Short mmCIF file of C-alpha atoms in Angstrom, two decimals:
data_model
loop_
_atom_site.label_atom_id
_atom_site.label_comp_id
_atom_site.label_asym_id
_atom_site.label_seq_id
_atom_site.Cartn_x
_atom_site.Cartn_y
_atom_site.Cartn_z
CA UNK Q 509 -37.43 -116.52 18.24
CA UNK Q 510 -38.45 -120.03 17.45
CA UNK Q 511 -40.49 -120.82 14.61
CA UNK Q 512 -43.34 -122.73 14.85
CA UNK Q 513 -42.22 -124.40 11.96
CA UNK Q 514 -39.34 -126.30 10.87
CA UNK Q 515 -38.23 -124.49 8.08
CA UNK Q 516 -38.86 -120.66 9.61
CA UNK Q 517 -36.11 -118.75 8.18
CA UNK Q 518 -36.90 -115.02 11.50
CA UNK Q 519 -38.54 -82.13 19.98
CA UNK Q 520 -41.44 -78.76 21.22
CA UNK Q 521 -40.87 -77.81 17.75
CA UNK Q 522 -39.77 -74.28 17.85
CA UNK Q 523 -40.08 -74.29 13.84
CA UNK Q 524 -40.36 -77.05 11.24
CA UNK Q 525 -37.03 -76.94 9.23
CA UNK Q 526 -37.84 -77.22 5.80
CA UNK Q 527 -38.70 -80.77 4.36
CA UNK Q 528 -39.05 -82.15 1.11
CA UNK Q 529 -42.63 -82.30 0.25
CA UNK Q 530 -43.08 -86.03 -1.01
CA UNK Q 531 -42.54 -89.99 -0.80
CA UNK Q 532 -41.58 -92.24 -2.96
CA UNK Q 533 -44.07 -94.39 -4.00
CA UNK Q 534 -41.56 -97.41 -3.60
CA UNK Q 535 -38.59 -98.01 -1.55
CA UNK Q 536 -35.95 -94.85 -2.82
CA UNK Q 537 -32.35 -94.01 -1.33
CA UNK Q 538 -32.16 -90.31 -0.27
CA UNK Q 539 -29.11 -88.72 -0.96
CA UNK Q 540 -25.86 -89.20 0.99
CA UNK Q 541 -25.56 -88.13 4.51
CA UNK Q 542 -22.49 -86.46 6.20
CA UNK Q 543 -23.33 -87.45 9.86
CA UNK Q 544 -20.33 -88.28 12.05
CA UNK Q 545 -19.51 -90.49 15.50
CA UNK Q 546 -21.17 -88.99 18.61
CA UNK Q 547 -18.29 -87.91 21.38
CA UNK Q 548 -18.70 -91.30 23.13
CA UNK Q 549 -16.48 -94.26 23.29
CA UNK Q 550 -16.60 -96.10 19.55
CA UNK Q 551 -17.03 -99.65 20.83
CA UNK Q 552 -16.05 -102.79 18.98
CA UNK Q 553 -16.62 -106.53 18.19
CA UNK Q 554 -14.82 -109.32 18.60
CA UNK Q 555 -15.56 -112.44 15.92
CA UNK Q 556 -13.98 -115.64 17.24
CA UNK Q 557 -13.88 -118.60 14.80
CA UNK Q 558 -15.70 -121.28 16.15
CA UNK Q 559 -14.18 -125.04 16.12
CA UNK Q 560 -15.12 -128.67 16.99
CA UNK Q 561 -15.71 -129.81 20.84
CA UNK Q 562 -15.60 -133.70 20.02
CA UNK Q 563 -12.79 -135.52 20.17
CA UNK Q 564 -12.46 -136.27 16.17
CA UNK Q 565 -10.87 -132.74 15.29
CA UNK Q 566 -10.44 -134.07 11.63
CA UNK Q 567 -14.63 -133.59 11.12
CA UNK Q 568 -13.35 -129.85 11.19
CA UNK Q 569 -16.32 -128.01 10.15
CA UNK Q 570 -18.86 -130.37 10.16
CA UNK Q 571 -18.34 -131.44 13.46
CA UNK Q 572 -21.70 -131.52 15.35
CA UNK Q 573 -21.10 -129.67 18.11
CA UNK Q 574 -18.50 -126.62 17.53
CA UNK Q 575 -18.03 -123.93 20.38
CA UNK Q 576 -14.61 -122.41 22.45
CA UNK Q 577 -13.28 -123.84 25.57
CA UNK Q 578 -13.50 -120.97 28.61
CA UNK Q 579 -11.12 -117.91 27.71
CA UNK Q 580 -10.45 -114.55 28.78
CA UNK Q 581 -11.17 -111.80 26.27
CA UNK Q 582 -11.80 -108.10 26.09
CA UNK Q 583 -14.72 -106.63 27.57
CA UNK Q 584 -18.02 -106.97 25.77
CA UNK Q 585 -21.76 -107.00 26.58
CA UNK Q 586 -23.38 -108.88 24.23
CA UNK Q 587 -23.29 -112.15 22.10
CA UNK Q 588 -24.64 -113.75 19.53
CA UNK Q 589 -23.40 -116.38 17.20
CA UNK Q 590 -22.94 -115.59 12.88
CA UNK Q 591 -22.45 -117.93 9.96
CA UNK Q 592 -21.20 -117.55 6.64
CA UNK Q 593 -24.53 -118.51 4.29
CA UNK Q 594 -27.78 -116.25 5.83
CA UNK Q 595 -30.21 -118.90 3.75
CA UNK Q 596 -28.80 -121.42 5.90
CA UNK Q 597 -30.58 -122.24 8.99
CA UNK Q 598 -28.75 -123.06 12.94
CA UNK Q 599 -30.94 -126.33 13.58
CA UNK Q 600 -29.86 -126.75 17.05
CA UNK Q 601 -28.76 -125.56 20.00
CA UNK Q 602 -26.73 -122.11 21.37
CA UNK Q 603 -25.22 -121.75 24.80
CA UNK Q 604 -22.77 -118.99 26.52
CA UNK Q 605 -21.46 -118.98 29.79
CA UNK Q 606 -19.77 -115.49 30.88
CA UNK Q 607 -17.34 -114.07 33.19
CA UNK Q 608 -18.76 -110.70 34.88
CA UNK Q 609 -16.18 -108.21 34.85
CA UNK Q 610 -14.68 -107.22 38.06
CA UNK Q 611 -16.40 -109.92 40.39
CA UNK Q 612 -14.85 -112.77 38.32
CA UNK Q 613 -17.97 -115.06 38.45
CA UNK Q 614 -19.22 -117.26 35.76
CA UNK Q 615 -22.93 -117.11 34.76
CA UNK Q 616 -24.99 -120.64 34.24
CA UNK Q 617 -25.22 -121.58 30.60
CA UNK Q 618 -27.67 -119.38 29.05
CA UNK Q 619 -29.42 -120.39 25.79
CA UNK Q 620 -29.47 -118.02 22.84
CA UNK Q 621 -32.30 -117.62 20.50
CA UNK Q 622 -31.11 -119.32 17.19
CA UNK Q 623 -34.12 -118.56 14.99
CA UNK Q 624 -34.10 -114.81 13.93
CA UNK Q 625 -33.86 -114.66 9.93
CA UNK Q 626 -37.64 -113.45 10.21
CA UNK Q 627 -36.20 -110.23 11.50
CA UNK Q 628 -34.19 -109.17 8.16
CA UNK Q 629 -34.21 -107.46 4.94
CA UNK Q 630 -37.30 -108.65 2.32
CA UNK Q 631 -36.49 -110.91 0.12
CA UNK Q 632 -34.32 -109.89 -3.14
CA UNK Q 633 -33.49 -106.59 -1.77
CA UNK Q 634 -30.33 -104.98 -1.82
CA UNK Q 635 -30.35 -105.19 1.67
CA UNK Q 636 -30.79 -108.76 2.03
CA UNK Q 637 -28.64 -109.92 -0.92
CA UNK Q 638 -25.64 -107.88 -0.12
CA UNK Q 639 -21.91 -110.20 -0.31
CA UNK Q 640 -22.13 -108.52 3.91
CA UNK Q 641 -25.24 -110.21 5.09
CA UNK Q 642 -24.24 -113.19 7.18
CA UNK Q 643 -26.93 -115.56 9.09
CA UNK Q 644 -27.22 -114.82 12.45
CA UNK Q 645 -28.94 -115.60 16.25
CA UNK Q 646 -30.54 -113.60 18.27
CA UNK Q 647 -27.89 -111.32 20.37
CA UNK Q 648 -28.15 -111.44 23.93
CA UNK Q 649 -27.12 -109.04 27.00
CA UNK Q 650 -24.77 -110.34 29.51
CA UNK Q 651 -23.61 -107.24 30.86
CA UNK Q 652 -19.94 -106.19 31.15
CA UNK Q 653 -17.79 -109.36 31.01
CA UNK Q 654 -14.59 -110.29 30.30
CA UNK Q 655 -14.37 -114.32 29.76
CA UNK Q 656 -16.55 -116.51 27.53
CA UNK Q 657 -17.80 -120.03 26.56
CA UNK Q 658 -19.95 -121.18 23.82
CA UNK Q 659 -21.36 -124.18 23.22
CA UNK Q 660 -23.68 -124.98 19.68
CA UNK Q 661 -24.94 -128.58 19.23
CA UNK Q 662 -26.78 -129.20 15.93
CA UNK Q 663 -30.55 -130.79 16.88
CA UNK Q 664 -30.56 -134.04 16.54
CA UNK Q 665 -33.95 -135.77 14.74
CA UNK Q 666 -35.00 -139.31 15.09
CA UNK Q 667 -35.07 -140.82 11.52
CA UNK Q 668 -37.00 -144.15 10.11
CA UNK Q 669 -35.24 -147.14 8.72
CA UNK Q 670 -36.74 -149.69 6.03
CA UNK Q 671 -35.68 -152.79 6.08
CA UNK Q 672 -35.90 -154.13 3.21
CA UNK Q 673 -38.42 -157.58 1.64
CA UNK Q 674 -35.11 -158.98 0.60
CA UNK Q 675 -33.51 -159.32 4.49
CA UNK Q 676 -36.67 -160.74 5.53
CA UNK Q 677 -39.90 -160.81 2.75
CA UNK Q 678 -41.71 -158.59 4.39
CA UNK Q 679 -43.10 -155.26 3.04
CA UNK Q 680 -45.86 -153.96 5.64
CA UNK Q 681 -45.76 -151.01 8.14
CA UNK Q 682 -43.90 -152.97 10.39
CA UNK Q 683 -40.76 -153.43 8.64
CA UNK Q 684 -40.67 -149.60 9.73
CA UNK Q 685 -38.31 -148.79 12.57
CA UNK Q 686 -36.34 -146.26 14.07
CA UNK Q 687 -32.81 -145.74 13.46
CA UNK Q 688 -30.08 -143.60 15.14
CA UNK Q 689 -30.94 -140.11 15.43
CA UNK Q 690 -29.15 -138.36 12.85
CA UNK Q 691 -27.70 -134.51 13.80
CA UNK Q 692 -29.02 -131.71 10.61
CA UNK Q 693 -25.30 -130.37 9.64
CA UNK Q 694 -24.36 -127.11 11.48
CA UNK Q 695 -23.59 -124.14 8.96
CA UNK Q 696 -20.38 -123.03 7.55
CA UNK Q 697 -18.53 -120.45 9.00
CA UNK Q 698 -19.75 -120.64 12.76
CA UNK Q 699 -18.40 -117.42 15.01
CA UNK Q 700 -18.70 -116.08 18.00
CA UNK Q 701 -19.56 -112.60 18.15
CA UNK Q 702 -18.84 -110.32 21.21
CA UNK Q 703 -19.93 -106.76 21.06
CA UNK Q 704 -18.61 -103.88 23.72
CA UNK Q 705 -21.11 -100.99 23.23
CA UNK Q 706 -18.57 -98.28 23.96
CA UNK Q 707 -19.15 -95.51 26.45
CA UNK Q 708 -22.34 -93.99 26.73
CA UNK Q 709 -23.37 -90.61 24.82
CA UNK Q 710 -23.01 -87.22 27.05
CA UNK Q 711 -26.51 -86.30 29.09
CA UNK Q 712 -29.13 -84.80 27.20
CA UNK Q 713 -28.92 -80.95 26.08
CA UNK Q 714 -32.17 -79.35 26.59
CA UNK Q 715 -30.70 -76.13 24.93
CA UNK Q 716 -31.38 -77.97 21.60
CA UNK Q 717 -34.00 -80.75 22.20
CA UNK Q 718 -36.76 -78.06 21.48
CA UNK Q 719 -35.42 -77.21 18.24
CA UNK Q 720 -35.76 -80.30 16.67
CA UNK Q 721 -38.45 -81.98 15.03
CA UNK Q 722 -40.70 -81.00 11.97
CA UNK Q 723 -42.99 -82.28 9.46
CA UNK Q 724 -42.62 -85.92 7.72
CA UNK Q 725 -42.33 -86.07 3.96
CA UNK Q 726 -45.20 -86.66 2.44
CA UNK Q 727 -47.50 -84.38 5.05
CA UNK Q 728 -48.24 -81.37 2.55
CA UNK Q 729 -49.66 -78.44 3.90
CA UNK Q 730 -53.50 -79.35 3.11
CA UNK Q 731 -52.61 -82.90 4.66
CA UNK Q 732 -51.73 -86.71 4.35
CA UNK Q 733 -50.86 -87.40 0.87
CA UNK Q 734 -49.89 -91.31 1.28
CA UNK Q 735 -49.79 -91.94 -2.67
CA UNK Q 736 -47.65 -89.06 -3.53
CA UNK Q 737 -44.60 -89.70 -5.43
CA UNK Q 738 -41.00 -88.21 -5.52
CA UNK Q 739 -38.06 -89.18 -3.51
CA UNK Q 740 -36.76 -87.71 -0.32
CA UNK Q 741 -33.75 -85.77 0.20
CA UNK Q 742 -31.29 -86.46 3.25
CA UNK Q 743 -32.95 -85.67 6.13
CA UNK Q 744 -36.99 -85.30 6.13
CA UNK Q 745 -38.00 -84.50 9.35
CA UNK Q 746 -34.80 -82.28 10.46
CA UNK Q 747 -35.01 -85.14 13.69
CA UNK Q 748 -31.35 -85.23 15.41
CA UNK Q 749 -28.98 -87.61 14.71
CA UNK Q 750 -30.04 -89.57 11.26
CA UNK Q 751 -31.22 -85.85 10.23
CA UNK Q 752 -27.95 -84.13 10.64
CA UNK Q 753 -27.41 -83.74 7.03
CA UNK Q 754 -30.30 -81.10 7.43
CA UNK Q 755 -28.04 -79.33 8.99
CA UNK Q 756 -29.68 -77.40 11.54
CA UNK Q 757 -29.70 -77.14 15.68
CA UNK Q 758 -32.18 -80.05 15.58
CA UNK Q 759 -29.05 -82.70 14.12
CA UNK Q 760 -27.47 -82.16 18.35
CA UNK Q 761 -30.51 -82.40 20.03
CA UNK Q 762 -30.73 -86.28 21.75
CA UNK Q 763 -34.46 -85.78 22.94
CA UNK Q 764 -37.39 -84.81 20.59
CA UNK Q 765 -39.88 -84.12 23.74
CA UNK Q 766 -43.44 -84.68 23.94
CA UNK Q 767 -46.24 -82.45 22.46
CA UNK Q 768 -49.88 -82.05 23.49
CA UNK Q 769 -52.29 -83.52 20.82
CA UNK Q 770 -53.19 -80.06 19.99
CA UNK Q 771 -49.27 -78.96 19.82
CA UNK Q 772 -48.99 -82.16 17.45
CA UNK Q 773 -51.85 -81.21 14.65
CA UNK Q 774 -50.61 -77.51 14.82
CA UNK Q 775 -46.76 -79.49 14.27
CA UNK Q 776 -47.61 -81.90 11.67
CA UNK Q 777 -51.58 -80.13 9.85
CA UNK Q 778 -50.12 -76.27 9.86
CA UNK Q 779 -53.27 -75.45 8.11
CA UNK Q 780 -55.67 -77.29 10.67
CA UNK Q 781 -57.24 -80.04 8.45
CA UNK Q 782 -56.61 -82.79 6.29
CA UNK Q 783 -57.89 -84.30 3.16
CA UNK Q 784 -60.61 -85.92 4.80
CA UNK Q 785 -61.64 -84.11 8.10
CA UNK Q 786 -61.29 -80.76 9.93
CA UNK Q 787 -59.15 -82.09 12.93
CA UNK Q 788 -56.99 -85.42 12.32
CA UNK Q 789 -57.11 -88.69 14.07
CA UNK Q 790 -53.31 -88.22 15.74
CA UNK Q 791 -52.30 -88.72 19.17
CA UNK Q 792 -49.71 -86.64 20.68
CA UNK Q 793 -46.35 -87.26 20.41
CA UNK Q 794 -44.32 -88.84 22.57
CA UNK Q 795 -40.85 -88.57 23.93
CA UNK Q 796 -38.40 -89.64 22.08
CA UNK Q 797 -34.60 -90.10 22.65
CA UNK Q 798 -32.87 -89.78 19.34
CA UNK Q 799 -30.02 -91.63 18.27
CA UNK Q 800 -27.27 -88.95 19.00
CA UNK Q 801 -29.25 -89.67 22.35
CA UNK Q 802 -28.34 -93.02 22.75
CA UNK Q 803 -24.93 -92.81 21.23
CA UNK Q 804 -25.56 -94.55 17.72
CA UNK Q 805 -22.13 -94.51 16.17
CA UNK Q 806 -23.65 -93.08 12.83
CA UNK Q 807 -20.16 -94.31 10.80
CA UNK Q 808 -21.21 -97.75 11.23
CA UNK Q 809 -24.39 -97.54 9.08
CA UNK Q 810 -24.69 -97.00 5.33
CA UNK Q 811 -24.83 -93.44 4.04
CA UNK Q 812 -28.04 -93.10 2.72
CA UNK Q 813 -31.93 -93.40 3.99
CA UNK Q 814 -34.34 -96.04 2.48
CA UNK Q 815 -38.31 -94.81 2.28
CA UNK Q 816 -41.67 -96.02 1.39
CA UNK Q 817 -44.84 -94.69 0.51
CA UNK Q 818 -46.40 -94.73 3.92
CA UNK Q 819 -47.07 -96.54 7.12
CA UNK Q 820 -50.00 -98.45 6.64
CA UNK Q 821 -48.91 -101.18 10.02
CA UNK Q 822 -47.24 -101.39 13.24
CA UNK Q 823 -45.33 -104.49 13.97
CA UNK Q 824 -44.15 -105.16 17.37
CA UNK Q 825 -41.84 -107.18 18.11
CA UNK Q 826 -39.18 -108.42 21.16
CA UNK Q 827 -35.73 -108.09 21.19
CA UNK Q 828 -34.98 -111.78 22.64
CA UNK Q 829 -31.79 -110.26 23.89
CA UNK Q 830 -33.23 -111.37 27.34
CA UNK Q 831 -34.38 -108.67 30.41
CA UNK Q 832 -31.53 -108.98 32.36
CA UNK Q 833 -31.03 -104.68 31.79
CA UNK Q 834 -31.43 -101.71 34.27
CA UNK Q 835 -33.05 -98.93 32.53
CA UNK Q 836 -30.01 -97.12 32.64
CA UNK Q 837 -28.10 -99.76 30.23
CA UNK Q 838 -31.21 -99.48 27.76
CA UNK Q 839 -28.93 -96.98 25.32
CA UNK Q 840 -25.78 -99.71 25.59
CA UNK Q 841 -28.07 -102.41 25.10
CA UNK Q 842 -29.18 -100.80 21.88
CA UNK Q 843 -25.74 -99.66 20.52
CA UNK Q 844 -24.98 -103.18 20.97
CA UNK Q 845 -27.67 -104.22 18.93
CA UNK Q 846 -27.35 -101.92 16.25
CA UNK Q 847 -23.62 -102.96 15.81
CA UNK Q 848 -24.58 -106.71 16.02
CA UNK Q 849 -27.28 -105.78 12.61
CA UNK Q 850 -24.54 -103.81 11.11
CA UNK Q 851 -21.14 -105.01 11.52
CA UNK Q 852 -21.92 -109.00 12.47
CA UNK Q 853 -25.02 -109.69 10.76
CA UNK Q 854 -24.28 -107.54 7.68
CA UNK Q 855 -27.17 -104.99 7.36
CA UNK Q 856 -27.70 -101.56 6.35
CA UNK Q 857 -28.92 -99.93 9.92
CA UNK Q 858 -30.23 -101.09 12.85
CA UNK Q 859 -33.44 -102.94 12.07
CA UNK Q 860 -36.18 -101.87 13.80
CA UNK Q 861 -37.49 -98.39 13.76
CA UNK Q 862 -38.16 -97.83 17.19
CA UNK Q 863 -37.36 -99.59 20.32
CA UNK Q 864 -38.90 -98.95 23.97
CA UNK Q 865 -37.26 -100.07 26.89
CA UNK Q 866 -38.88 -101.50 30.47
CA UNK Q 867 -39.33 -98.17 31.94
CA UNK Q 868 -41.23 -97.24 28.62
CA UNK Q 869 -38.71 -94.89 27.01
CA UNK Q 870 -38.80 -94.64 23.23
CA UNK Q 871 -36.05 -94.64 21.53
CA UNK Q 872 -35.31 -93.55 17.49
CA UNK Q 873 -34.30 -96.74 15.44
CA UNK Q 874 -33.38 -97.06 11.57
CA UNK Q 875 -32.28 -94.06 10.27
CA UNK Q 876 -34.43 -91.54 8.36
CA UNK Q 877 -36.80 -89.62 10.56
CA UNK Q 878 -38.85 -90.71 13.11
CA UNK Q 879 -41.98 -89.04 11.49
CA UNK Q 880 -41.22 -90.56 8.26
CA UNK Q 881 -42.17 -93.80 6.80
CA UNK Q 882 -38.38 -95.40 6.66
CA UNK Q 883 -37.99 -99.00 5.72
CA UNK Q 884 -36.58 -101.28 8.20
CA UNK Q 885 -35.08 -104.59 8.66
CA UNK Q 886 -38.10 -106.22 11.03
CA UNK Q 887 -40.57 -108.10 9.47
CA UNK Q 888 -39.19 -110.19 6.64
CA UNK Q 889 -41.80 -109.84 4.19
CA UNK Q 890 -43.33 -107.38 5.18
CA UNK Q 891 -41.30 -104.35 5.54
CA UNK Q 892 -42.54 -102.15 2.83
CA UNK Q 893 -45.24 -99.82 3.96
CA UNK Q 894 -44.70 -100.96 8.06
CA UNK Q 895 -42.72 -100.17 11.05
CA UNK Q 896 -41.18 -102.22 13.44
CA UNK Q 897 -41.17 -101.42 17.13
CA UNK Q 898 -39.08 -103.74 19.35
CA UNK Q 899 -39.73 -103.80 23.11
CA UNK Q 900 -36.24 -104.48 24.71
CA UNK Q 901 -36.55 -108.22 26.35
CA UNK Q 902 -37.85 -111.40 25.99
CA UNK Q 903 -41.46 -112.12 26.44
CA UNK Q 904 -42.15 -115.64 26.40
CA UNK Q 905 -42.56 -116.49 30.01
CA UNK Q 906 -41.92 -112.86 31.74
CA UNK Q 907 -44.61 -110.68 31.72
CA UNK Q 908 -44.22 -106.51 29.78
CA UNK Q 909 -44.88 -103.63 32.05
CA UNK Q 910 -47.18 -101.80 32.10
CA UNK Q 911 -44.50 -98.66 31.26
CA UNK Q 912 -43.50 -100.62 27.94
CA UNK Q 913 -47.65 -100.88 26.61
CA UNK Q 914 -48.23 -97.58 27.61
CA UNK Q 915 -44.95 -96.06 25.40
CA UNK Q 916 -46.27 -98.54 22.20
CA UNK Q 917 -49.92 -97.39 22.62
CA UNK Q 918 -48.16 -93.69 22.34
CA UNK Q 919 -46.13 -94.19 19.58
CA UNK Q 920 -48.22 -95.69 17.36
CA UNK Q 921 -51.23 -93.77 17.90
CA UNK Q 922 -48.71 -90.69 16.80
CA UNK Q 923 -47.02 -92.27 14.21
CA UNK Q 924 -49.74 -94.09 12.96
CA UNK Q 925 -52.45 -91.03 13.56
CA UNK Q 926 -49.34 -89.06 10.91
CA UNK Q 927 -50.52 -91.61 7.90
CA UNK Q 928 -54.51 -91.64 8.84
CA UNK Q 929 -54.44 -95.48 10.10
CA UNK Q 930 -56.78 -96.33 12.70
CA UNK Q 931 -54.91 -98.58 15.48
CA UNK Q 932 -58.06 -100.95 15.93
CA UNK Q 933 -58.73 -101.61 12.24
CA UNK Q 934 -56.82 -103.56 9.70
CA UNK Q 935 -55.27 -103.30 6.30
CA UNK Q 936 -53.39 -104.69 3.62
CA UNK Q 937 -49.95 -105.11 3.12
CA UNK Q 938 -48.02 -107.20 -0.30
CA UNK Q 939 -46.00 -109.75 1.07
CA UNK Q 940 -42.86 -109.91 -0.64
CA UNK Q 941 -42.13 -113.07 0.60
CA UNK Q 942 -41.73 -115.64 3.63
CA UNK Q 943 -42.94 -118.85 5.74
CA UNK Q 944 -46.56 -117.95 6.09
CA UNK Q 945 -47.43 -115.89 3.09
CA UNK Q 946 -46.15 -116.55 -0.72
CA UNK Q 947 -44.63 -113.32 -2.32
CA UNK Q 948 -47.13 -111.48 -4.08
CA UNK Q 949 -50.01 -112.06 -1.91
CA UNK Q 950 -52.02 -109.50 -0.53
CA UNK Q 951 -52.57 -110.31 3.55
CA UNK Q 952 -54.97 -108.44 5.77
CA UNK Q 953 -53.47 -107.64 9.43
CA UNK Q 954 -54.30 -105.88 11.91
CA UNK Q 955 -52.75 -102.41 11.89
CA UNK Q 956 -51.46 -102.85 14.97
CA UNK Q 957 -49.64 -106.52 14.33
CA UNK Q 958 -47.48 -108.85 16.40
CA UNK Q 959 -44.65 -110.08 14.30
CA UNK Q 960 -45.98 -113.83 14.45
CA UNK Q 961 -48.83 -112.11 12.75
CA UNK Q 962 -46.38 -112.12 9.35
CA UNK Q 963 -43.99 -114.83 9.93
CA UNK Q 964 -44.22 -118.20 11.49
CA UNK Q 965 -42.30 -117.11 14.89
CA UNK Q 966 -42.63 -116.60 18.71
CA UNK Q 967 -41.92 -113.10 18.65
CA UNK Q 968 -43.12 -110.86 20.61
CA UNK Q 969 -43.56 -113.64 22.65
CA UNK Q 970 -46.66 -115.05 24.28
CA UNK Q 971 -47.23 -112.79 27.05
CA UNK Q 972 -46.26 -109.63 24.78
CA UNK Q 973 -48.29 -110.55 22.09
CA UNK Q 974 -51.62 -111.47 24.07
CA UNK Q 975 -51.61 -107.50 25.49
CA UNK Q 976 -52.03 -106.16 21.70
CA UNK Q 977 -55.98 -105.81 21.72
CA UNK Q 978 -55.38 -103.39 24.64
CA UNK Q 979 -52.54 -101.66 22.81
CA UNK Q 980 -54.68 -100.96 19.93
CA UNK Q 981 -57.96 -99.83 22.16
CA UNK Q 982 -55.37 -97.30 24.15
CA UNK Q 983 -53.63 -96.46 21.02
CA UNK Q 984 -57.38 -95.54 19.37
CA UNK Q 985 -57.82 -93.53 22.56
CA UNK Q 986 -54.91 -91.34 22.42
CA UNK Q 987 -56.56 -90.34 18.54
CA UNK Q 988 -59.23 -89.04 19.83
CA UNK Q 989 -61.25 -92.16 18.41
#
């Protein structure tokens, strides 16, 4: 997403296995987990050094424009472009073309989203300062191809000139003219990135959906406790794939399925109240395909689950990975994604926590639990205390559906309803540091928040972003509000 400033950096439950009791009140790793690959097709990435497209080779690196002539390569479905430094910014431009597999016809150029550090790690967290992390684009679908070409031109910026009193003895405003536009130098390390999903998970298995599930850490049995402290063991909720180390029926199921809003405070208040009032503020849960459900490979990701004290903020975001999909590709599009954050751009997990697809399906993100409050890779800044929910697409000039609102308003009027926040009010959140807000400063948001809400950006894009205020009203709905 570009920034809008120069220097943006961008199941039923059956039974609730048994949970650890607490959060920590800051970000903790759980113990190790001892998931393993799904039965699908692994997938893979090829990384393809870029090199220089002008006709002066001997620039090598800091040519201006870098990119590979038209080759065949193995099949892949999505690209995006990496660098070695991830404080370094891609000031210019990124453009594929691609070979559909099969038909053997090359796409038009399409442009790639270059600005995307504000979806990352915080600052000065492991995660973000880890020898792995690379800088990165945007990733973008293509569908199954076969041959590729890249183009990346650094942006050129028109620069003044002096001349100076001793050429002709003058020293005013206009001695001031324009000189050659000079091209910002294009980052070290430049490659291509082009990422095969793998074969798709096997169908659902209803035998076990209904067994997973449970309580999030830090919902005692006499309610919300957002300030408690401890640290979480693997596997809070018992939820499918990231919960396998629980060890129970609920780490095969690949749907958690939807629960009336009085099946979900029975599910999540056992006793029938909370702290504050006899029947919570929680809208019933939605449908949600788990990872094993969408084939995460869970051997990619780190070993462990990252947590914070609670979810106090939604932030929605867009994928930019464009909406050329079918419903049908959503779980490729997303195992492509979550090996683009993990093996190209060097992170932990997948970043977001959720992720909902055109047809509205909701799919788990980050590992962790989707009832707990797990810290993602979204928001850079403002990650601690959040989630981020990605709508699969790109939303500056095409229009969400009306399937995709409908899921967000769901989710976060569950997930949100779990931690007592109200999806039309706002709250505070610490940045911890970025382009808008200096680290350390408290910022009020709206609980439910649009990324460019926390970071100068485009995401969710315009049209995305301007259907929020009915997100939150339906969301407040859905809680009984």
């Amino acid at each position: 997403m570009r920034g809008f400033l120069g220097s943006s950096v961008g199941v039923t439950c059956a039974a609730a296995l048994a949970l650890p009791l607490t959060l920590p009140a800051t970000a903790a790793q759980a113990g190790p987990s001892t998931v393993t690959s799904e039965a699908a097709a692994p997938g893979s990435t090829q990384s393809l050094p870029l090199v220089p497209l002008t006709r002066k080779r001997s620039l090598g690196p800091s040519a201006q424009t870098q990119g590979l002539a038209r080759r065949d390569v193995r099949p892949f479905s999505l690209v995006g472009v990496i660098w070695d430094d991830p404080a370094s910014e891609l000031n210019g431009r990124v453009q594929v073309r691609t070979r559909t597999a099969g038909t053997g016809d090359w796409s038009d150029w399409q442009d790639v989203e270059t600005h995307n550090d504000e979806h990352a790690p915080d600052p000065d967290t492991a995660e973000s300062t880890s020898r792995r992390v690379h800088g990165s684009t945007a990733p973008l679908w293509v569908g199954n191809s076969d041959g590729v070409e890249v183009r990346v031109e650094a942006e050129k910026a028109a620069r003044d000139a002096t001349q100076g009193p001793e050429e002709d003895g003058a020293d005013g405003p206009e001695d001031r003219r324009l000189a050659a536009p000079v091209a910002a130098p294009l980052p070290g390390g430049l490659r291509l990135e082009l990422v095969d999903p793998g074969g798709d998970p096997p169908a659902p298995d209803t035998r076990t959906a209904g067994r997973a599930g449970g309580v999030p850490s830090g919902l005692r049995a006499r309610g919300v406790h957002a300030g408690a402290q401890g640290t979480g063991a693997s596997g809070g909720d018992g939820v499918a794939g990231s919960e396998a180390a629980a060890g129970g029926e609920g780490a095969r199921a690949t749907v958690i399925p939807a629960l009336s809003r009085q099946e979900t405070e029975r599910t999540y208040f056992p006793d029938g109240r909370t702290d504050r009032r006899a029947t919570p503020y929680i809208g019933p849960r939605p449908t949600i395909i788990t990872r094993r459900g969408w084939g995460a490979n869970e051997n990619l990701r780190e070993r462990g689950f990252l947590y914070t004290k609670t979810v106090k903020a939604a932030f929605v975001h867009h994928t930019a990975s464009g909406n050329k999909y079918t419903c049908s590709q959503a779980p490729s599009v997303i195992r492509s994604i979550y090996r683009y954050h993990v093996v190209s751009s060097g992170w932990r997990d997948i970043g977001y926590n959720f992720l909902v697809d055109k047809c509205g399906n909701i799919y788990e993100g980050r590992a962790g639990g989707v009832a707990k409050a797990v810290m993602g890779a979204h928001t850079r800044g403002f990650n601690t205390n959040s989630m981020g929910i990605a709508v699969i697409g790109s939303f500056g000039s095409t229009k969400p559906t009306d399937a995709a609102l409908k899921a967000i308003s769901r989710l976060t009027a569950w997930k949100l309803g779990l931690y007592g926040a109200d999806p039309r009010g706002k709250t505070y959140l610490k940045s911890a540091g970025g382009n808008l807000y200096r680290k350390g400063k408290n910022v009020r948001l709206n609980v439910i928040s649009g990324h460019r809400d926390g970071f100068a950006t485009e995401c969710p894009g315009r049209l995305l972003y301007g259907k929020l205020g009915t997100a939150r009203t339906t969301a407040a709905r859905y809680q009984g509000r």
